[in-house]
Tab-separated table of C-alpha atoms in Angstrom:
chain	number	residue	atom	x	y	z
A	1171	MET	CA	78.461	139.735	23.050
A	1172	ASP	CA	79.272	136.137	23.968
A	1173	LYS	CA	79.906	134.030	20.901
A	1174	VAL	CA	79.694	130.874	22.969
A	1175	ALA	CA	76.577	130.399	25.063
A	1176	PRO	CA	76.675	128.606	28.419
A	1177	SER	CA	73.970	126.228	27.154
A	1178	GLN	CA	76.225	125.226	24.281
A	1179	VAL	CA	79.156	124.669	26.648
A	1180	ARG	CA	76.892	122.567	28.878
A	1181	GLU	CA	75.908	120.362	25.944
A	1182	ALA	CA	79.577	119.882	24.947
A	1183	VAL	CA	80.522	119.111	28.560
A	1184	ARG	CA	77.796	116.453	28.662
A	1185	GLN	CA	79.187	114.789	25.555
A	1186	VAL	CA	82.774	114.848	26.789
A	1187	VAL	CA	81.915	113.564	30.249
A	1188	SER	CA	79.528	110.852	29.103
A	1189	PHE	CA	82.070	109.554	26.597
A	1190	SER	CA	84.732	109.354	29.242
A	1191	THR	CA	82.633	108.025	32.134
A	1192	GLU	CA	80.169	105.770	30.297
A	1193	GLU	CA	81.437	104.823	26.845
A	1194	LYS	CA	85.130	104.461	27.576
A	1195	PRO	CA	85.919	104.789	31.262
A	1196	ARG	CA	89.639	105.027	32.058
A	1197	LYS	CA	91.501	103.989	35.162
A	1198	PHE	CA	92.518	107.572	35.899
A	1199	THR	CA	90.619	110.844	36.180
A	1200	GLU	CA	90.849	112.423	32.753
A	1201	THR	CA	91.637	116.114	32.509
A	1202	ILE	CA	89.414	118.249	30.310
A	1203	GLU	CA	91.298	120.637	28.103
A	1204	LEU	CA	90.192	123.729	26.236
A	1205	GLN	CA	91.914	123.793	22.845
A	1206	ILE	CA	92.138	127.092	21.049
A	1207	GLY	CA	93.011	127.798	17.418
A	1208	LEU	CA	93.891	131.406	16.545
A	1209	LYS	CA	93.809	133.350	13.298
A	1210	ASN	CA	94.954	136.763	11.990
A	1211	TYR	CA	97.884	136.523	14.344
A	1212	ASP	CA	101.532	136.457	13.488
A	1213	PRO	CA	103.514	135.036	16.407
A	1214	GLN	CA	106.713	136.375	14.833
A	1215	ARG	CA	105.502	139.972	14.594
A	1216	ASP	CA	102.564	140.423	16.924
A	1217	LYS	CA	103.147	140.642	20.634
A	1218	ARG	CA	102.958	137.182	22.141
A	1219	PHE	CA	100.496	137.333	24.955
A	1220	SER	CA	100.623	135.614	28.279
A	1221	GLY	CA	98.138	135.810	31.111
A	1222	THR	CA	96.923	133.850	34.104
A	1223	VAL	CA	93.455	133.563	35.527
A	1224	LYS	CA	92.219	131.898	38.700
A	1225	LEU	CA	89.263	129.628	37.963
A	1226	PRO	CA	86.375	129.181	40.402
A	1227	HIS	CA	87.052	125.407	40.647
A	1228	VAL	CA	90.430	123.653	40.716
A	1229	PRO	CA	90.974	122.060	37.284
A	1230	ARG	CA	93.882	119.812	38.284
A	1231	PRO	CA	93.622	118.620	41.885
A	1232	GLN	CA	96.438	116.096	41.319
A	1233	MET	CA	98.867	118.835	40.310
A	1234	LYS	CA	102.269	118.170	41.917
A	1235	ILE	CA	103.736	121.109	43.787
A	1236	CYS	CA	106.961	121.408	45.762
A	1237	ILE	CA	108.128	124.245	47.981
A	1238	LEU	CA	111.772	125.251	48.248
A	1239	ALA	CA	111.483	126.122	51.883
A	1240	ASP	CA	113.103	127.758	54.857
A	1241	ALA	CA	112.581	126.008	58.201
A	1242	ARG	CA	109.303	127.784	58.946
A	1243	ASP	CA	107.681	126.976	55.616
A	1244	ALA	CA	109.036	123.421	55.712
A	1245	ASP	CA	107.082	122.860	58.951
A	1246	HIS	CA	103.913	124.280	57.399
A	1247	ALA	CA	104.434	122.129	54.301
A	1248	LYS	CA	104.580	118.987	56.476
A	1249	GLU	CA	101.250	119.892	58.058
A	1250	ILE	CA	99.517	120.015	54.669
A	1251	ASN	CA	101.409	117.094	53.063
A	1252	LEU	CA	103.203	119.352	50.628
A	1253	ASP	CA	106.605	118.194	49.347
A	1254	SER	CA	109.424	120.495	50.353
A	1255	MET	CA	113.145	120.856	49.767
A	1256	SER	CA	115.610	122.773	51.924
A	1257	VAL	CA	118.618	124.814	50.868
A	1258	GLU	CA	120.727	121.807	51.898
A	1259	ASP	CA	118.736	119.548	49.551
A	1260	LEU	CA	119.243	122.017	46.710
A	1261	LYS	CA	122.973	122.258	47.410
A	1262	LYS	CA	123.199	118.469	47.137
A	1263	LEU	CA	122.045	118.714	43.510
A	1264	ASN	CA	125.358	120.477	42.973
A	1265	LYS	CA	124.023	122.407	39.955
A	1266	ASN	CA	123.914	119.098	38.066
A	1267	LYS	CA	121.846	119.910	34.968
A	1268	LYS	CA	120.418	116.398	34.681
A	1269	ALA	CA	119.340	116.310	38.322
A	1270	ILE	CA	117.740	119.761	38.057
A	1271	LYS	CA	115.939	118.785	34.856
A	1272	LYS	CA	114.637	115.693	36.624
A	1273	LEU	CA	113.435	117.837	39.521
A	1274	ALA	CA	111.685	120.241	37.111
A	1275	LYS	CA	109.985	117.252	35.442
A	1276	LYS	CA	108.838	115.724	38.703
A	1277	TYR	CA	106.658	118.700	39.682
A	1278	ASP	CA	104.121	120.827	37.831
A	1279	GLN	CA	104.882	123.952	39.846
A	1280	PHE	CA	107.225	125.239	42.510
A	1281	LEU	CA	106.845	127.632	45.402
A	1282	ALA	CA	109.704	129.158	47.351
A	1283	SER	CA	110.013	130.912	50.677
A	1284	GLU	CA	110.547	134.602	50.077
A	1285	ALA	CA	113.927	134.456	51.812
A	1286	LEU	CA	115.191	131.854	49.334
A	1287	ILE	CA	113.933	133.283	46.038
A	1288	LYS	CA	117.090	135.305	45.396
A	1289	GLN	CA	119.327	132.289	46.100
A	1290	ILE	CA	117.622	129.964	43.622
A	1291	PRO	CA	119.519	131.017	40.462
A	1292	ARG	CA	122.751	130.633	42.434
A	1293	LEU	CA	121.792	127.221	43.811
A	1294	LEU	CA	120.138	125.751	40.734
A	1295	GLY	CA	121.285	127.792	37.769
A	1296	PRO	CA	118.693	128.526	35.069
A	1297	GLY	CA	117.147	125.016	35.040
A	1298	LEU	CA	113.745	125.848	36.563
A	1299	SER	CA	113.354	129.044	34.535
A	1300	LYS	CA	114.145	127.141	31.337
A	1301	ALA	CA	111.422	124.657	32.170
A	1302	GLY	CA	109.024	127.578	32.735
A	1303	LYS	CA	108.700	126.609	36.391
A	1304	PHE	CA	110.477	129.341	38.308
A	1305	PRO	CA	108.999	129.267	41.830
A	1306	SER	CA	106.274	131.644	42.998
A	1307	PRO	CA	107.235	133.425	46.229
A	1308	VAL	CA	105.558	132.661	49.540
A	1309	THR	CA	105.672	135.496	52.065
A	1310	GLN	CA	105.430	135.195	55.835
A	1311	GLN	CA	101.883	136.542	55.653
A	1312	ASP	CA	100.752	133.908	53.148
A	1313	ASN	CA	98.730	130.931	54.240
A	1314	LEU	CA	100.526	128.049	52.543
A	1315	GLY	CA	97.393	125.932	52.091
A	1316	GLU	CA	95.584	128.818	50.401
A	1317	LYS	CA	98.609	129.531	48.227
A	1318	VAL	CA	98.680	125.916	47.028
A	1319	HIS	CA	94.955	126.047	46.304
A	1320	GLU	CA	95.438	129.262	44.339
A	1321	ILE	CA	98.199	127.735	42.214
A	1322	LYS	CA	96.089	124.654	41.499
A	1323	ALA	CA	93.169	126.869	40.462
A	1324	THR	CA	95.213	129.160	38.197
A	1325	ILE	CA	95.660	128.493	34.493
A	1326	LYS	CA	98.039	130.202	32.115
A	1327	PHE	CA	97.484	131.193	28.511
A	1328	GLN	CA	100.744	131.714	26.715
A	1329	LEU	CA	101.238	132.073	23.001
A	1330	LYS	CA	104.442	130.488	21.781
A	1331	LYS	CA	105.401	130.067	18.129
A	1332	VAL	CA	102.301	128.222	16.986
A	1333	LEU	CA	98.713	129.367	16.658
A	1334	CYS	CA	97.188	126.748	18.901
A	1335	LEU	CA	96.981	126.574	22.671
A	1336	GLY	CA	95.658	124.051	25.126
A	1337	VAL	CA	94.870	124.597	28.804
A	1338	ALA	CA	93.440	122.321	31.467
A	1339	VAL	CA	90.050	123.671	32.528
A	1340	GLY	CA	88.745	120.782	34.605
A	1341	HIS	CA	88.418	117.027	34.931
A	1342	VAL	CA	85.686	114.495	34.254
A	1343	LYS	CA	84.689	114.047	37.916
A	1344	MET	CA	83.659	117.683	38.312
A	1345	SER	CA	79.994	118.636	38.212
A	1346	GLU	CA	78.506	120.017	35.032
A	1347	ASP	CA	78.049	123.451	36.612
A	1348	GLU	CA	81.662	123.605	37.770
A	1349	LEU	CA	82.923	122.717	34.311
A	1350	VAL	CA	80.654	125.223	32.579
A	1351	GLN	CA	81.785	128.002	34.953
A	1352	ASN	CA	85.468	127.170	34.449
A	1353	ILE	CA	85.166	126.941	30.664
A	1354	MET	CA	83.171	130.166	30.282
A	1355	MET	CA	85.628	132.039	32.461
A	1356	SER	CA	88.615	130.628	30.541
A	1357	ILE	CA	87.149	131.548	27.163
A	1358	ASN	CA	86.223	135.081	28.207
A	1359	PHE	CA	89.636	135.651	29.742
A	1360	LEU	CA	91.445	134.324	26.676
A	1361	VAL	CA	89.396	136.553	24.357
A	1362	SER	CA	90.243	139.568	26.513
A	1363	LEU	CA	93.970	138.845	25.965
A	1364	LEU	CA	93.661	138.828	22.186
A	1365	LYS	CA	94.362	141.976	20.222
A	1366	LYS	CA	91.192	141.744	18.133
A	1367	ASN	CA	89.255	139.643	20.638
A	1368	TRP	CA	86.884	137.232	18.853
A	1369	GLN	CA	88.299	138.153	15.440
A	1370	ASN	CA	91.456	136.313	16.464
A	1371	VAL	CA	89.621	133.123	17.438
A	1372	LYS	CA	89.497	130.480	14.754
A	1373	SER	CA	88.204	127.545	16.763
A	1374	LEU	CA	87.467	126.361	20.300
A	1375	PHE	CA	87.209	122.713	21.303
A	1376	ILE	CA	87.042	120.859	24.577
A	1377	LYS	CA	88.280	117.321	24.981
A	1378	SER	CA	89.133	114.880	27.743
A	1379	SER	CA	92.618	113.325	27.874
A	1380	MET	CA	91.541	110.260	25.914
A	1381	GLY	CA	88.301	111.475	24.338
A	1382	LYS	CA	87.523	113.111	21.040
A	1383	PRO	CA	87.376	116.899	20.681
A	1384	ILE	CA	83.950	118.568	20.763
A	1385	ARG	CA	83.676	121.898	18.979
A	1386	LEU	CA	82.393	124.989	20.801
A	1387	TYR	CA	83.194	127.602	18.176
Protein backbone atom coordinates (compact mmCIF):
# COMPACT_ATOMS: atom_id res chain seq x y z
CA MET A 1 0.00 0.00 0.00
CA ASP A 2 1.46 3.34 -1.07
CA LYS A 3 1.22 5.91 1.69
CA VAL A 4 2.08 8.67 -0.74
CA ALA A 5 -0.05 8.94 -3.86
CA PRO A 6 1.39 10.12 -7.17
CA SER A 7 -1.31 12.82 -7.31
CA GLN A 8 -0.09 14.18 -3.99
CA VAL A 9 3.52 14.17 -5.21
CA ARG A 10 2.40 15.98 -8.37
CA GLU A 11 0.71 18.70 -6.33
CA ALA A 12 3.84 19.15 -4.17
CA VAL A 13 6.05 19.25 -7.27
CA ARG A 14 3.83 21.98 -8.72
CA GLN A 15 4.24 24.08 -5.59
CA VAL A 16 8.00 23.63 -5.44
CA VAL A 17 8.53 24.35 -9.12
CA SER A 18 6.21 27.33 -9.30
CA PHE A 19 7.85 28.91 -6.26
CA SER A 20 11.27 28.52 -7.78
CA THR A 21 10.45 29.44 -11.39
CA GLU A 22 7.76 32.09 -10.89
CA GLU A 23 7.86 33.55 -7.39
CA LYS A 24 11.59 33.60 -6.79
CA PRO A 25 13.56 32.60 -9.87
CA ARG A 26 17.28 32.04 -9.24
CA LYS A 27 20.20 32.44 -11.58
CA PHE A 28 21.01 28.74 -11.39
CA THR A 29 18.99 25.56 -11.87
CA GLU A 30 17.85 24.58 -8.40
CA THR A 31 18.10 20.95 -7.37
CA ILE A 32 15.04 19.34 -5.83
CA GLU A 33 15.78 17.27 -2.78
CA LEU A 34 13.77 14.61 -1.01
CA GLN A 35 14.20 15.04 2.74
CA ILE A 36 13.43 12.08 4.95
CA GLY A 37 12.92 11.97 8.71
CA LEU A 38 13.05 8.52 10.34
CA LYS A 39 11.64 7.17 13.59
CA ASN A 40 11.89 3.97 15.69
CA TYR A 41 15.46 3.66 14.53
CA ASP A 42 18.57 3.68 16.61
CA PRO A 43 21.58 4.48 14.42
CA GLN A 44 23.88 3.27 17.21
CA ARG A 45 22.28 -0.17 17.51
CA ASP A 46 20.29 -0.86 14.37
CA LYS A 47 22.09 -1.74 11.19
CA ARG A 48 22.81 1.42 9.24
CA PHE A 49 21.46 0.91 5.78
CA SER A 50 22.91 2.03 2.51
CA GLY A 51 21.55 1.48 -0.96
CA THR A 52 21.66 2.96 -4.43
CA VAL A 53 18.95 3.18 -7.03
CA LYS A 54 19.07 4.34 -10.64
CA LEU A 55 16.31 6.85 -11.33
CA PRO A 56 14.50 7.02 -14.68
CA HIS A 57 15.63 10.65 -15.20
CA VAL A 58 18.99 12.20 -14.31
CA PRO A 59 18.49 14.32 -11.17
CA ARG A 60 21.79 16.21 -11.37
CA PRO A 61 22.91 16.79 -14.96
CA GLN A 62 25.62 19.22 -13.78
CA MET A 63 27.24 16.57 -11.60
CA LYS A 64 31.03 16.78 -11.96
CA ILE A 65 32.73 13.50 -12.74
CA CYS A 66 36.39 12.70 -13.37
CA ILE A 67 37.93 9.47 -14.60
CA LEU A 68 41.31 8.25 -13.40
CA ALA A 69 42.20 6.78 -16.73
CA ASP A 70 44.56 4.58 -18.67
CA ALA A 71 45.41 5.76 -22.19
CA ARG A 72 42.42 4.05 -23.80
CA ASP A 73 39.85 5.50 -21.42
CA ALA A 74 41.53 8.91 -21.53
CA ASP A 75 40.89 9.01 -25.30
CA HIS A 76 37.24 8.04 -24.79
CA ALA A 77 36.89 10.66 -22.05
CA LYS A 78 38.12 13.37 -24.45
CA GLU A 79 35.46 12.38 -26.98
CA ILE A 80 32.66 12.93 -24.45
CA ASN A 81 34.19 15.98 -22.71
CA LEU A 82 34.78 14.08 -19.50
CA ASP A 83 37.64 15.27 -17.26
CA SER A 84 40.36 12.69 -16.86
CA MET A 85 43.59 12.24 -14.93
CA SER A 86 46.43 9.86 -15.77
CA VAL A 87 48.65 7.88 -13.43
CA GLU A 88 51.29 10.56 -14.05
CA ASP A 89 48.87 13.28 -12.92
CA LEU A 90 48.10 11.31 -9.77
CA LYS A 91 51.79 10.77 -9.05
CA LYS A 92 52.32 14.53 -9.25
CA LEU A 93 49.97 14.97 -6.28
CA ASN A 94 52.68 13.15 -4.35
CA LYS A 95 50.19 11.84 -1.77
CA ASN A 96 49.79 15.42 -0.53
CA LYS A 97 46.71 15.26 1.70
CA LYS A 98 45.66 18.84 0.96
CA ALA A 99 45.92 18.35 -2.80
CA ILE A 100 43.96 15.09 -2.64
CA LYS A 101 41.28 16.69 -0.46
CA LYS A 102 41.01 19.49 -3.00
CA LEU A 103 40.66 16.95 -5.80
CA ALA A 104 37.93 15.08 -3.86
CA LYS A 105 36.10 18.40 -3.35
CA LYS A 106 36.32 19.40 -6.99
CA TYR A 107 34.30 16.42 -8.25
CA ASP A 108 31.07 14.77 -7.15
CA GLN A 109 32.13 11.31 -8.29
CA PHE A 110 35.10 9.47 -9.73
CA LEU A 111 35.48 6.64 -12.20
CA ALA A 112 38.65 4.66 -12.76
CA SER A 113 39.90 2.35 -15.47
CA GLU A 114 39.79 -1.20 -14.20
CA ALA A 115 43.55 -1.53 -14.61
CA LEU A 116 44.16 1.39 -12.24
CA ILE A 117 41.70 0.61 -9.45
CA LYS A 118 44.20 -1.43 -7.44
CA GLN A 119 46.86 1.30 -7.72
CA ILE A 120 44.66 4.10 -6.37
CA PRO A 121 45.23 3.51 -2.63
CA ARG A 122 48.96 3.39 -3.34
CA LEU A 123 48.91 6.56 -5.44
CA LEU A 124 46.47 8.61 -3.40
CA GLY A 125 46.30 7.05 0.04
CA PRO A 126 42.87 6.92 1.70
CA GLY A 127 41.80 10.46 0.68
CA LEU A 128 39.06 9.56 -1.82
CA SER A 129 37.65 6.78 0.36
CA LYS A 130 37.49 9.16 3.33
CA ALA A 131 35.51 11.60 1.23
CA GLY A 132 33.15 8.75 0.27
CA LYS A 133 34.21 9.09 -3.36
CA PHE A 134 36.24 5.99 -4.11
CA PRO A 135 36.08 5.53 -7.90
CA SER A 136 33.68 3.13 -9.61
CA PRO A 137 35.50 0.78 -12.00
CA VAL A 138 35.16 1.05 -15.76
CA THR A 139 35.83 -2.17 -17.65
CA GLN A 140 36.94 -2.51 -21.26
CA GLN A 141 33.42 -3.62 -22.17
CA ASP A 142 31.79 -0.55 -20.64
CA ASN A 143 30.60 2.30 -22.79
CA LEU A 144 32.00 5.33 -20.99
CA GLY A 145 29.16 7.65 -21.99
CA GLU A 146 26.57 5.20 -20.67
CA LYS A 147 28.57 4.71 -17.48
CA VAL A 148 28.61 8.47 -16.86
CA HIS A 149 24.87 8.65 -17.51
CA GLU A 150 24.30 5.80 -15.06
CA ILE A 151 26.31 7.53 -12.33
CA LYS A 152 24.43 10.79 -12.86
CA ALA A 153 21.11 8.93 -12.64
CA THR A 154 21.98 6.96 -9.49
CA ILE A 155 21.20 8.23 -6.01
CA LYS A 156 22.41 6.83 -2.72
CA PHE A 157 20.54 6.50 0.55
CA GLN A 158 22.91 6.13 3.45
CA LEU A 159 22.05 6.39 7.11
CA LYS A 160 24.79 7.99 9.15
CA LYS A 161 24.47 8.98 12.81
CA VAL A 162 21.39 11.15 12.49
CA LEU A 163 17.80 10.26 11.67
CA CYS A 164 17.44 12.53 8.69
CA LEU A 165 18.56 12.07 5.11
CA GLY A 166 18.45 14.20 2.01
CA VAL A 167 18.92 13.08 -1.59
CA ALA A 168 18.75 14.93 -4.88
CA VAL A 169 15.81 13.60 -6.88
CA GLY A 170 15.62 16.15 -9.67
CA HIS A 171 15.84 19.81 -10.62
CA VAL A 172 13.33 22.55 -11.33
CA LYS A 173 13.71 22.42 -15.14
CA MET A 174 12.49 18.83 -15.35
CA SER A 175 8.94 18.09 -16.44
CA GLU A 176 6.30 17.35 -13.84
CA ASP A 177 6.05 13.73 -14.97
CA GLU A 178 9.80 13.19 -14.73
CA LEU A 179 9.88 14.59 -11.21
CA VAL A 180 6.90 12.54 -10.07
CA GLN A 181 8.47 9.34 -11.46
CA ASN A 182 11.82 10.06 -9.80
CA ILE A 183 10.26 10.95 -6.44
CA MET A 184 7.92 7.94 -6.35
CA MET A 185 10.76 5.60 -7.21
CA SER A 186 13.03 7.16 -4.57
CA ILE A 187 10.40 6.91 -1.85
CA ASN A 188 9.52 3.30 -2.64
CA PHE A 189 13.17 2.31 -2.76
CA LEU A 190 13.94 4.04 0.53
CA VAL A 191 10.99 2.35 2.25
CA SER A 192 12.20 -1.03 0.99
CA LEU A 193 15.56 -0.41 2.73
CA LEU A 194 13.97 0.26 6.10
CA LYS A 195 13.61 -2.53 8.61
CA LYS A 196 9.96 -1.79 9.38
CA ASN A 197 9.24 -0.05 6.07
CA TRP A 198 6.68 2.75 6.53
CA GLN A 199 6.72 2.35 10.32
CA ASN A 200 10.22 3.83 10.24
CA VAL A 201 9.19 6.89 8.23
CA LYS A 202 8.43 9.96 10.29
CA SER A 203 8.24 12.57 7.56
CA LEU A 204 8.90 13.17 3.86
CA PHE A 205 9.40 16.60 2.33
CA ILE A 206 10.57 17.87 -1.02
CA LYS A 207 12.25 21.22 -1.45
CA SER A 208 14.26 23.11 -4.04
CA SER A 209 17.72 24.44 -3.13
CA MET A 210 16.37 27.85 -2.14
CA GLY A 211 12.68 27.08 -1.67
CA LYS A 212 10.64 26.08 1.32
CA PRO A 213 9.97 22.42 2.14
CA ILE A 214 6.62 20.94 1.07
CA ARG A 215 5.39 17.98 3.10
CA LEU A 216 4.49 14.69 1.39
CA TYR A 217 4.05 12.53 4.47
